[in-house]
C-alpha positions as a LaTeX table, in Angstrom:
\begin{tabular}{lrrr}
\hline
Residue & $x$ (\AA) & $y$ (\AA) & $z$ (\AA) \\
\hline
Met1 & 21.59 & 154.48 & 89.56 \\
Ile2 & 18.32 & 153.03 & 88.00 \\
Pro3 & 18.99 & 150.46 & 85.06 \\
Pro4 & 18.01 & 151.70 & 81.55 \\
Arg5 & 15.26 & 149.00 & 81.09 \\
Val6 & 13.57 & 149.86 & 84.57 \\
Arg7 & 13.74 & 153.72 & 83.76 \\
Ala8 & 12.05 & 153.02 & 80.45 \\
Ala9 & 9.46 & 151.13 & 82.03 \\
Leu10 & 8.77 & 153.56 & 84.69 \\
Val11 & 8.63 & 156.43 & 82.10 \\
Arg12 & 5.73 & 154.68 & 80.57 \\
Val13 & 3.64 & 154.76 & 83.78 \\
Pro14 & 0.99 & 157.52 & 83.42 \\
Gly15 & 1.50 & 160.42 & 85.75 \\
Leu16 & 4.68 & 158.93 & 87.34 \\
Val17 & 7.25 & 161.29 & 85.72 \\
Pro18 & 5.72 & 164.46 & 87.28 \\
Val19 & 5.59 & 163.00 & 90.67 \\
Val20 & 9.23 & 161.89 & 90.36 \\
Arg21 & 10.45 & 165.40 & 89.18 \\
Phe22 & 8.54 & 167.03 & 92.17 \\
Val23 & 10.14 & 164.56 & 94.62 \\
Arg24 & 13.45 & 165.49 & 93.20 \\
Gln25 & 12.87 & 169.14 & 93.34 \\
Val26 & 11.84 & 168.80 & 96.88 \\
Leu27 & 15.02 & 166.96 & 97.88 \\
Leu28 & 17.17 & 169.14 & 96.00 \\
Ala29 & 15.54 & 172.29 & 97.54 \\
Arg30 & 15.98 & 170.77 & 100.94 \\
Asp31 & 19.67 & 169.89 & 100.39 \\
Arg32 & 20.21 & 173.50 & 99.02 \\
Asn33 & 18.61 & 175.36 & 101.74 \\
Leu34 & 20.43 & 173.35 & 104.55 \\
Leu35 & 23.72 & 173.88 & 102.60 \\
Ile36 & 23.08 & 177.54 & 102.66 \\
Thr37 & 22.08 & 177.62 & 106.44 \\
Leu38 & 25.20 & 175.49 & 107.34 \\
Ile39 & 27.51 & 177.94 & 105.41 \\
Val40 & 26.12 & 180.90 & 107.02 \\
Val41 & 26.27 & 179.37 & 110.37 \\
Ala42 & 29.92 & 178.67 & 109.82 \\
Leu43 & 30.70 & 181.86 & 108.59 \\
Val44 & 29.01 & 183.54 & 111.46 \\
Ile45 & 30.84 & 181.37 & 114.03 \\
Gly46 & 34.15 & 182.35 & 112.42 \\
Phe47 & 33.39 & 186.13 & 112.45 \\
Leu48 & 32.18 & 186.21 & 116.12 \\
Ala49 & 35.19 & 183.95 & 117.28 \\
Ala50 & 37.40 & 186.57 & 115.68 \\
Glu51 & 35.58 & 189.80 & 116.50 \\
Val52 & 33.77 & 189.25 & 119.59 \\
Ser53 & 34.89 & 186.36 & 121.72 \\
Asn54 & 37.07 & 183.43 & 121.29 \\
Glu55 & 35.53 & 181.91 & 124.29 \\
Trp56 & 31.96 & 182.34 & 123.74 \\
Phe57 & 32.04 & 181.60 & 120.14 \\
Ser58 & 34.77 & 178.83 & 119.88 \\
Pro59 & 35.81 & 177.61 & 116.52 \\
Ser60 & 35.21 & 174.11 & 117.96 \\
Leu61 & 31.65 & 174.72 & 117.03 \\
Leu62 & 32.68 & 174.16 & 113.33 \\
Ile63 & 33.00 & 170.38 & 114.22 \\
Leu64 & 29.25 & 170.27 & 114.82 \\
Val65 & 28.53 & 172.12 & 111.57 \\
Thr66 & 30.67 & 169.46 & 109.73 \\
Leu67 & 28.99 & 166.61 & 111.38 \\
Ile68 & 25.60 & 167.71 & 110.61 \\
Gly69 & 26.70 & 168.30 & 106.90 \\
Gly70 & 27.98 & 164.74 & 106.83 \\
Leu71 & 24.73 & 163.39 & 108.10 \\
Gln72 & 22.27 & 165.34 & 105.90 \\
Leu73 & 23.92 & 166.78 & 102.84 \\
Arg74 & 24.81 & 165.05 & 99.47 \\
Leu75 & 28.57 & 164.74 & 98.80 \\
Ala76 & 28.78 & 167.61 & 96.24 \\
Ser77 & 27.05 & 169.93 & 98.74 \\
Leu78 & 29.15 & 168.65 & 101.62 \\
Val79 & 32.25 & 169.67 & 99.69 \\
Lys80 & 31.05 & 173.15 & 99.29 \\
Leu81 & 30.14 & 173.39 & 103.21 \\
Leu82 & 33.83 & 172.17 & 103.83 \\
Val83 & 35.06 & 175.10 & 101.80 \\
Gly84 & 33.02 & 177.33 & 103.90 \\
Val85 & 34.15 & 175.79 & 107.20 \\
Gly86 & 37.89 & 176.26 & 105.91 \\
Ala87 & 37.21 & 179.73 & 105.16 \\
Ala88 & 35.75 & 180.41 & 108.57 \\
Leu89 & 38.71 & 178.77 & 110.31 \\
Gly90 & 41.17 & 180.57 & 108.14 \\
Tyr91 & 39.61 & 183.94 & 109.02 \\
Val92 & 39.90 & 183.11 & 112.75 \\
Ala93 & 43.54 & 182.30 & 112.35 \\
Ala94 & 44.14 & 185.43 & 110.33 \\
His95 & 42.76 & 187.56 & 112.89 \\
Leu96 & 43.80 & 185.92 & 116.13 \\
Gly97 & 46.88 & 184.05 & 114.97 \\
Ala98 & 47.33 & 180.47 & 114.17 \\
Gly99 & 48.52 & 179.64 & 117.61 \\
Arg100 & 45.09 & 180.64 & 119.01 \\
Val101 & 43.31 & 178.18 & 116.71 \\
Gly102 & 45.64 & 175.40 & 117.81 \\
Leu103 & 47.07 & 172.41 & 116.01 \\
Gly104 & 44.67 & 170.00 & 117.79 \\
Leu105 & 41.49 & 171.82 & 116.80 \\
Thr106 & 42.69 & 171.90 & 113.26 \\
Val107 & 43.47 & 168.10 & 113.20 \\
Thr108 & 39.95 & 167.47 & 114.78 \\
Ile109 & 38.29 & 169.40 & 112.15 \\
Val110 & 40.24 & 167.81 & 109.33 \\
Phe111 & 39.47 & 164.33 & 110.93 \\
Thr112 & 35.66 & 165.01 & 111.30 \\
Ala113 & 35.72 & 166.37 & 107.66 \\
Val114 & 37.14 & 163.12 & 106.36 \\
Leu115 & 34.73 & 161.24 & 108.45 \\
Ala116 & 31.74 & 163.30 & 106.91 \\
Val117 & 32.87 & 162.70 & 103.48 \\
Leu118 & 32.87 & 158.85 & 104.18 \\
Met119 & 29.37 & 159.14 & 105.56 \\
Ala120 & 27.99 & 161.18 & 102.59 \\
Arg121 & 29.62 & 158.71 & 100.11 \\
Thr122 & 28.12 & 155.73 & 101.75 \\
Arg123 & 24.75 & 157.51 & 102.21 \\
Gly124 & 24.87 & 158.42 & 98.39 \\
Lys125 & 25.63 & 154.82 & 97.33 \\
Leu126 & 22.58 & 153.74 & 99.50 \\
Gly127 & 20.44 & 156.57 & 98.24 \\
Val128 & 19.20 & 157.48 & 101.62 \\
Gln129 & 19.66 & 160.61 & 103.80 \\
Gly130 & 20.32 & 161.06 & 107.51 \\
Leu131 & 20.12 & 158.14 & 109.68 \\
Arg132 & 17.58 & 156.46 & 107.48 \\
Gly133 & 20.22 & 153.67 & 106.72 \\
Asp134 & 20.57 & 152.77 & 110.27 \\
Ala135 & 16.70 & 152.81 & 110.44 \\
Met136 & 16.58 & 150.30 & 107.74 \\
Leu137 & 18.93 & 147.97 & 109.16 \\
Leu138 & 16.88 & 148.19 & 112.53 \\
Glu139 & 13.70 & 147.36 & 110.71 \\
Leu140 & 15.36 & 144.45 & 108.90 \\
Arg141 & 16.55 & 143.18 & 112.25 \\
Asp142 & 13.18 & 143.40 & 113.63 \\
Arg143 & 11.56 & 141.76 & 110.72 \\
Leu144 & 14.12 & 138.86 & 110.88 \\
Arg145 & 13.49 & 138.32 & 114.65 \\
Ser146 & 9.84 & 138.34 & 114.10 \\
Gln147 & 10.17 & 135.94 & 111.22 \\
Gly148 & 12.21 & 133.55 & 113.50 \\
Glu149 & 9.56 & 133.24 & 116.13 \\
Leu150 & 7.47 & 130.05 & 116.37 \\
Pro151 & 3.80 & 130.31 & 115.36 \\
Ala152 & 1.41 & 129.93 & 118.12 \\
Leu153 & 0.91 & 126.42 & 119.50 \\
Pro154 & $-1.98$ & 124.82 & 120.98 \\
Lys155 & $-2.05$ & 124.47 & 124.87 \\
Asp156 & $-0.68$ & 120.81 & 124.81 \\
Trp157 & 2.31 & 121.85 & 122.93 \\
Gly158 & 5.44 & 123.91 & 123.81 \\
Gly159 & 8.19 & 125.51 & 121.98 \\
Lys160 & 11.30 & 127.66 & 122.61 \\
Val161 & 13.63 & 129.37 & 120.05 \\
Val162 & 17.10 & 130.60 & 121.31 \\
Leu163 & 19.28 & 132.56 & 118.93 \\
Lys164 & 22.65 & 133.72 & 119.89 \\
Gln165 & 24.82 & 135.60 & 117.32 \\
Ala166 & 28.64 & 135.80 & 117.40 \\
Gly167 & 30.02 & 139.05 & 118.92 \\
Gly168 & 26.73 & 140.07 & 120.29 \\
Ser169 & 25.67 & 141.18 & 116.92 \\
Ser170 & 22.11 & 141.63 & 115.73 \\
Phe171 & 22.62 & 139.71 & 112.65 \\
Gly172 & 24.14 & 136.24 & 112.05 \\
Gly173 & 24.18 & 133.42 & 109.73 \\
Asp174 & 21.60 & 131.30 & 111.68 \\
Phe175 & 18.02 & 131.84 & 111.11 \\
Leu176 & 14.62 & 130.24 & 111.64 \\
Val177 & 11.65 & 130.19 & 109.29 \\
Ser178 & 8.26 & 128.45 & 110.43 \\
Met179 & 4.54 & 128.54 & 109.43 \\
Arg180 & 1.42 & 126.78 & 110.67 \\
Asp181 & $-1.54$ & 125.83 & 108.62 \\
Gly182 & $-4.27$ & 124.10 & 110.90 \\
Asp183 & $-2.65$ & 121.19 & 112.58 \\
Ser184 & 0.32 & 121.10 & 110.32 \\
Val185 & 3.45 & 122.95 & 111.50 \\
Glu186 & 6.62 & 123.36 & 109.52 \\
Ile187 & 9.85 & 124.51 & 110.87 \\
Ala188 & 13.24 & 125.04 & 108.99 \\
Leu189 & 16.51 & 125.98 & 110.79 \\
Val190 & 19.20 & 127.23 & 108.26 \\
Asp191 & 22.90 & 127.78 & 109.00 \\
Val192 & 24.70 & 130.09 & 106.47 \\
Ser193 & 28.57 & 129.67 & 106.48 \\
Gly194 & 30.35 & 132.41 & 108.30 \\
Lys195 & 29.46 & 134.16 & 111.35 \\
Gly196 & 28.21 & 137.51 & 112.69 \\
Val197 & 27.66 & 140.36 & 110.21 \\
Asp198 & 29.47 & 138.76 & 107.51 \\
Ala199 & 26.92 & 135.96 & 107.13 \\
Gly200 & 24.07 & 138.21 & 108.20 \\
Thr201 & 23.65 & 139.89 & 104.81 \\
Arg202 & 23.15 & 136.55 & 103.09 \\
Ala203 & 20.97 & 135.22 & 105.79 \\
Leu204 & 18.68 & 138.15 & 105.53 \\
Leu205 & 18.27 & 137.45 & 101.69 \\
Leu206 & 17.76 & 133.78 & 102.15 \\
Ser207 & 15.44 & 134.06 & 105.04 \\
Gly208 & 12.83 & 135.82 & 102.88 \\
Thr209 & 13.39 & 133.19 & 100.10 \\
Phe210 & 13.15 & 130.18 & 102.28 \\
Gly211 & 10.20 & 131.76 & 104.13 \\
Gly212 & 8.46 & 132.11 & 100.70 \\
Leu213 & 9.14 & 128.46 & 99.98 \\
Leu214 & 8.20 & 126.99 & 103.24 \\
Gly215 & 4.37 & 125.65 & 103.14 \\
Ser216 & 4.28 & 126.46 & 99.46 \\
Val217 & 6.06 & 123.38 & 98.13 \\
Asp218 & 5.85 & 119.84 & 99.10 \\
Asp219 & 9.71 & 119.27 & 98.87 \\
Phe220 & 11.02 & 122.13 & 100.90 \\
Leu221 & 14.78 & 121.35 & 100.92 \\
Pro222 & 15.02 & 120.30 & 97.18 \\
Ala223 & 13.24 & 123.61 & 96.29 \\
Cys224 & 15.90 & 125.52 & 98.35 \\
Asn225 & 18.54 & 123.44 & 96.81 \\
Ala226 & 17.37 & 124.20 & 93.26 \\
Tyr227 & 17.29 & 127.92 & 94.12 \\
Leu228 & 20.80 & 128.11 & 95.61 \\
His229 & 22.15 & 125.85 & 92.72 \\
Arg230 & 20.96 & 128.55 & 90.06 \\
Gln231 & 22.80 & 131.42 & 91.90 \\
Arg232 & 26.13 & 132.38 & 90.53 \\
Gly233 & 29.27 & 132.76 & 92.57 \\
Asp234 & 30.70 & 130.82 & 95.33 \\
Glu235 & 29.41 & 132.45 & 98.77 \\
Gly236 & 29.97 & 129.46 & 100.87 \\
Phe237 & 27.67 & 126.55 & 101.86 \\
Val238 & 24.20 & 126.47 & 103.36 \\
Thr239 & 22.96 & 123.68 & 105.62 \\
Ala240 & 19.45 & 123.37 & 106.66 \\
Val241 & 16.98 & 120.97 & 108.60 \\
His242 & 13.27 & 120.80 & 107.94 \\
Val243 & 10.62 & 119.37 & 110.31 \\
Arg244 & 6.98 & 118.77 & 109.37 \\
Leu245 & 4.91 & 118.14 & 112.40 \\
Asp246 & 1.19 & 117.09 & 112.93 \\
Leu247 & $-0.07$ & 118.70 & 115.98 \\
Ala248 & $-3.03$ & 116.46 & 116.20 \\
Thr249 & $-1.28$ & 113.08 & 116.11 \\
Gly250 & 2.29 & 114.06 & 117.00 \\
Asp251 & 3.69 & 112.57 & 113.73 \\
Tyr252 & 6.78 & 114.28 & 112.37 \\
Thr253 & 9.06 & 113.99 & 109.44 \\
Ile254 & 12.61 & 115.28 & 109.40 \\
Thr255 & 14.67 & 116.09 & 106.41 \\
Ser256 & 18.19 & 117.34 & 106.63 \\
Ala257 & 20.84 & 118.98 & 104.04 \\
Gly258 & 24.20 & 118.59 & 105.59 \\
His259 & 22.81 & 119.91 & 108.87 \\
Pro260 & 23.69 & 118.46 & 112.47 \\
Pro261 & 21.37 & 115.73 & 113.45 \\
Val262 & 18.17 & 116.34 & 115.26 \\
Val263 & 17.78 & 114.72 & 118.64 \\
Lys264 & 14.62 & 113.36 & 120.19 \\
Phe265 & 13.89 & 113.05 & 123.81 \\
Asp266 & 11.98 & 109.87 & 124.53 \\
Ala267 & 9.99 & 110.43 & 127.84 \\
Gly268 & 9.35 & 106.51 & 128.07 \\
Thr269 & 13.15 & 105.80 & 128.53 \\
Gly270 & 14.55 & 109.17 & 129.52 \\
Asn271 & 17.07 & 109.15 & 126.84 \\
Trp272 & 18.00 & 111.51 & 123.97 \\
Gln273 & 18.16 & 109.72 & 120.39 \\
Val274 & 19.70 & 111.00 & 117.35 \\
Ala275 & 17.62 & 111.06 & 114.37 \\
Ser276 & 18.93 & 109.32 & 111.13 \\
Ala277 & 17.78 & 112.10 & 108.57 \\
Lys278 & 20.77 & 113.11 & 106.37 \\
Gly279 & 21.56 & 114.75 & 103.10 \\
Val280 & 23.90 & 116.67 & 101.01 \\
Val281 & 24.76 & 120.46 & 101.73 \\
Leu282 & 22.43 & 122.73 & 99.90 \\
Gly283 & 23.44 & 124.22 & 96.57 \\
Val284 & 26.16 & 121.65 & 95.73 \\
Val285 & 24.51 & 119.36 & 93.42 \\
Pro286 & 21.58 & 120.07 & 91.07 \\
Asp287 & 19.11 & 117.27 & 92.44 \\
Leu288 & 19.10 & 116.97 & 96.15 \\
His289 & 18.33 & 113.52 & 97.56 \\
Cys290 & 17.44 & 113.28 & 101.32 \\
Glu291 & 17.07 & 110.44 & 103.56 \\
Pro292 & 14.29 & 111.43 & 105.82 \\
Asp293 & 13.51 & 110.21 & 109.35 \\
Ser294 & 9.90 & 110.13 & 110.75 \\
Gly295 & 8.30 & 109.21 & 114.15 \\
Thr296 & 5.62 & 110.33 & 116.75 \\
Leu297 & 6.03 & 112.71 & 119.66 \\
Arg298 & 4.15 & 111.25 & 122.69 \\
Lys299 & 3.36 & 113.05 & 125.95 \\
Gly300 & 6.67 & 114.18 & 127.45 \\
Asp301 & 8.64 & 113.79 & 124.26 \\
Ala302 & 10.69 & 116.66 & 122.59 \\
Leu303 & 12.49 & 117.52 & 119.39 \\
Leu304 & 15.83 & 119.42 & 119.63 \\
Leu305 & 16.99 & 121.33 & 116.59 \\
Tyr306 & 20.38 & 123.21 & 116.52 \\
Thr307 & 23.23 & 124.64 & 114.48 \\
Asp308 & 26.75 & 123.46 & 114.43 \\
Gly309 & 27.91 & 126.56 & 116.59 \\
Leu310 & 26.61 & 124.55 & 119.57 \\
Ile311 & 28.90 & 121.55 & 118.97 \\
Glu312 & 31.66 & 122.58 & 117.06 \\
Gln313 & 34.84 & 123.84 & 118.77 \\
Pro314 & 38.41 & 124.26 & 117.31 \\
Gly315 & 40.53 & 121.21 & 117.90 \\
Arg316 & 37.57 & 118.91 & 118.80 \\
Asp317 & 35.58 & 116.25 & 117.23 \\
Ile318 & 31.98 & 117.02 & 116.18 \\
Asp319 & 31.02 & 113.65 & 117.62 \\
Ala320 & 32.38 & 114.86 & 121.01 \\
Gly321 & 30.55 & 117.98 & 120.81 \\
Leu322 & 27.28 & 116.07 & 120.10 \\
Asp323 & 28.05 & 113.93 & 123.09 \\
Arg324 & 28.60 & 116.84 & 125.39 \\
Leu325 & 25.41 & 118.47 & 124.01 \\
Leu326 & 23.41 & 115.32 & 124.94 \\
Gly327 & 25.02 & 115.38 & 128.40 \\
Glu328 & 24.15 & 118.99 & 128.92 \\
Ala329 & 20.54 & 118.37 & 127.78 \\
Glu330 & 19.89 & 116.25 & 130.83 \\
Arg331 & 19.98 & 119.78 & 132.66 \\
Leu332 & 16.63 & 120.49 & 130.84 \\
Leu333 & 14.55 & 117.98 & 132.72 \\
Pro334 & 14.90 & 119.46 & 136.23 \\
Ser335 & 14.13 & 123.04 & 135.35 \\
Gly336 & 11.79 & 122.14 & 132.35 \\
Phe337 & 12.26 & 122.53 & 128.71 \\
Arg338 & 11.31 & 126.13 & 128.40 \\
Asp339 & 13.63 & 127.46 & 131.08 \\
Gly340 & 16.49 & 125.10 & 130.21 \\
Ala341 & 16.94 & 126.12 & 126.65 \\
Arg342 & 18.75 & 129.27 & 127.32 \\
Ala343 & 20.94 & 127.64 & 129.85 \\
Leu344 & 21.77 & 124.85 & 127.36 \\
Val345 & 22.89 & 127.34 & 124.62 \\
Asn346 & 24.89 & 129.61 & 127.28 \\
Ala347 & 26.69 & 126.43 & 128.41 \\
Met348 & 27.55 & 125.01 & 125.08 \\
Ala349 & 28.41 & 128.34 & 123.52 \\
Ser350 & 30.82 & 129.35 & 126.40 \\
Gly351 & 34.42 & 129.38 & 125.33 \\
His352 & 34.09 & 130.22 & 121.70 \\
Asn353 & 32.66 & 132.82 & 119.32 \\
Asp354 & 30.11 & 131.48 & 116.80 \\
Asp355 & 26.50 & 131.84 & 115.80 \\
Cys356 & 24.32 & 129.59 & 117.80 \\
Ala357 & 20.74 & 128.67 & 117.35 \\
Leu358 & 18.30 & 126.16 & 119.04 \\
Val359 & 14.78 & 125.16 & 118.52 \\
Leu360 & 12.96 & 123.05 & 121.07 \\
Ile361 & 9.49 & 121.41 & 120.40 \\
Trp362 & 7.76 & 119.29 & 123.11 \\
Arg363 & 4.43 & 117.90 & 124.39 \\
Pro364 & 4.11 & 118.59 & 128.05 \\
\hline
\end{tabular}
């Protein structure tokens, strides 16, 4: 349903009204023609099953007719089709006897009809036909994945992103936004409360918003906090960590908003060090104050960003999870950072079902 203000504004656009009317007539004509075709097919199946052969023209073919109607027809047209299917099934039962139709087939057709009605109602709310709704979800998934990739880095830099959603879903509450402008790279790893598909819808919305803010404002996390604070309703918390890196010098600045601390690998000492950046969860207070941390990545150094899905486990302290992460990170060194990132996520995520994300930036 189009809001009245939007409808009034569209009406004033020159030449738009005839186009909308034409498209509507085409869609209605398509729906009407398909309805007539399916009703005729249903009645023909019923007639041939009763008069010619119940084996060659089985009434079970009406299940396919109902499914096609549920995928393509509007709800009002689908109801008319179901009446035709019911008439065809009743004709077969009247000529061959109710026992030849069978209770199992009747129950199956009724169940299929209910499923078709539910599909038509969902498509009606979305305003799409056929499998377009699924195609839209796939396109959103692909866009989210492409946005979560790191920008191209110079040869003397390396980067790896690993995203693992709960339950094997394509959508989750962890996402990455990044951009590169010359020698400056900005990376933001965000964690939306919840997991799997439940958090995926909000993550899709915020990924577009945060992606637009990244690189456009100097204070990225305060800008994200201001946006979330203006939103109405309590939809859970959002944590994020932002890294601004100079590829020419290796200088970096880390700001965090309620996110697990970034860890740095120091090639000189061979140890992982926990960054001191911290801040309040996004959207809680109107003015966000962050305590940044800065440093320099030299040859062999690395920065590791991750979400709490890697270190949180039921019944265990977060600090214990962080210690385990740092211990498992030692496994990155023998095989290299690029090959060890996926192994690290699999090792930390085993035994619990939660969204996990890991970003690794290093200087070879």
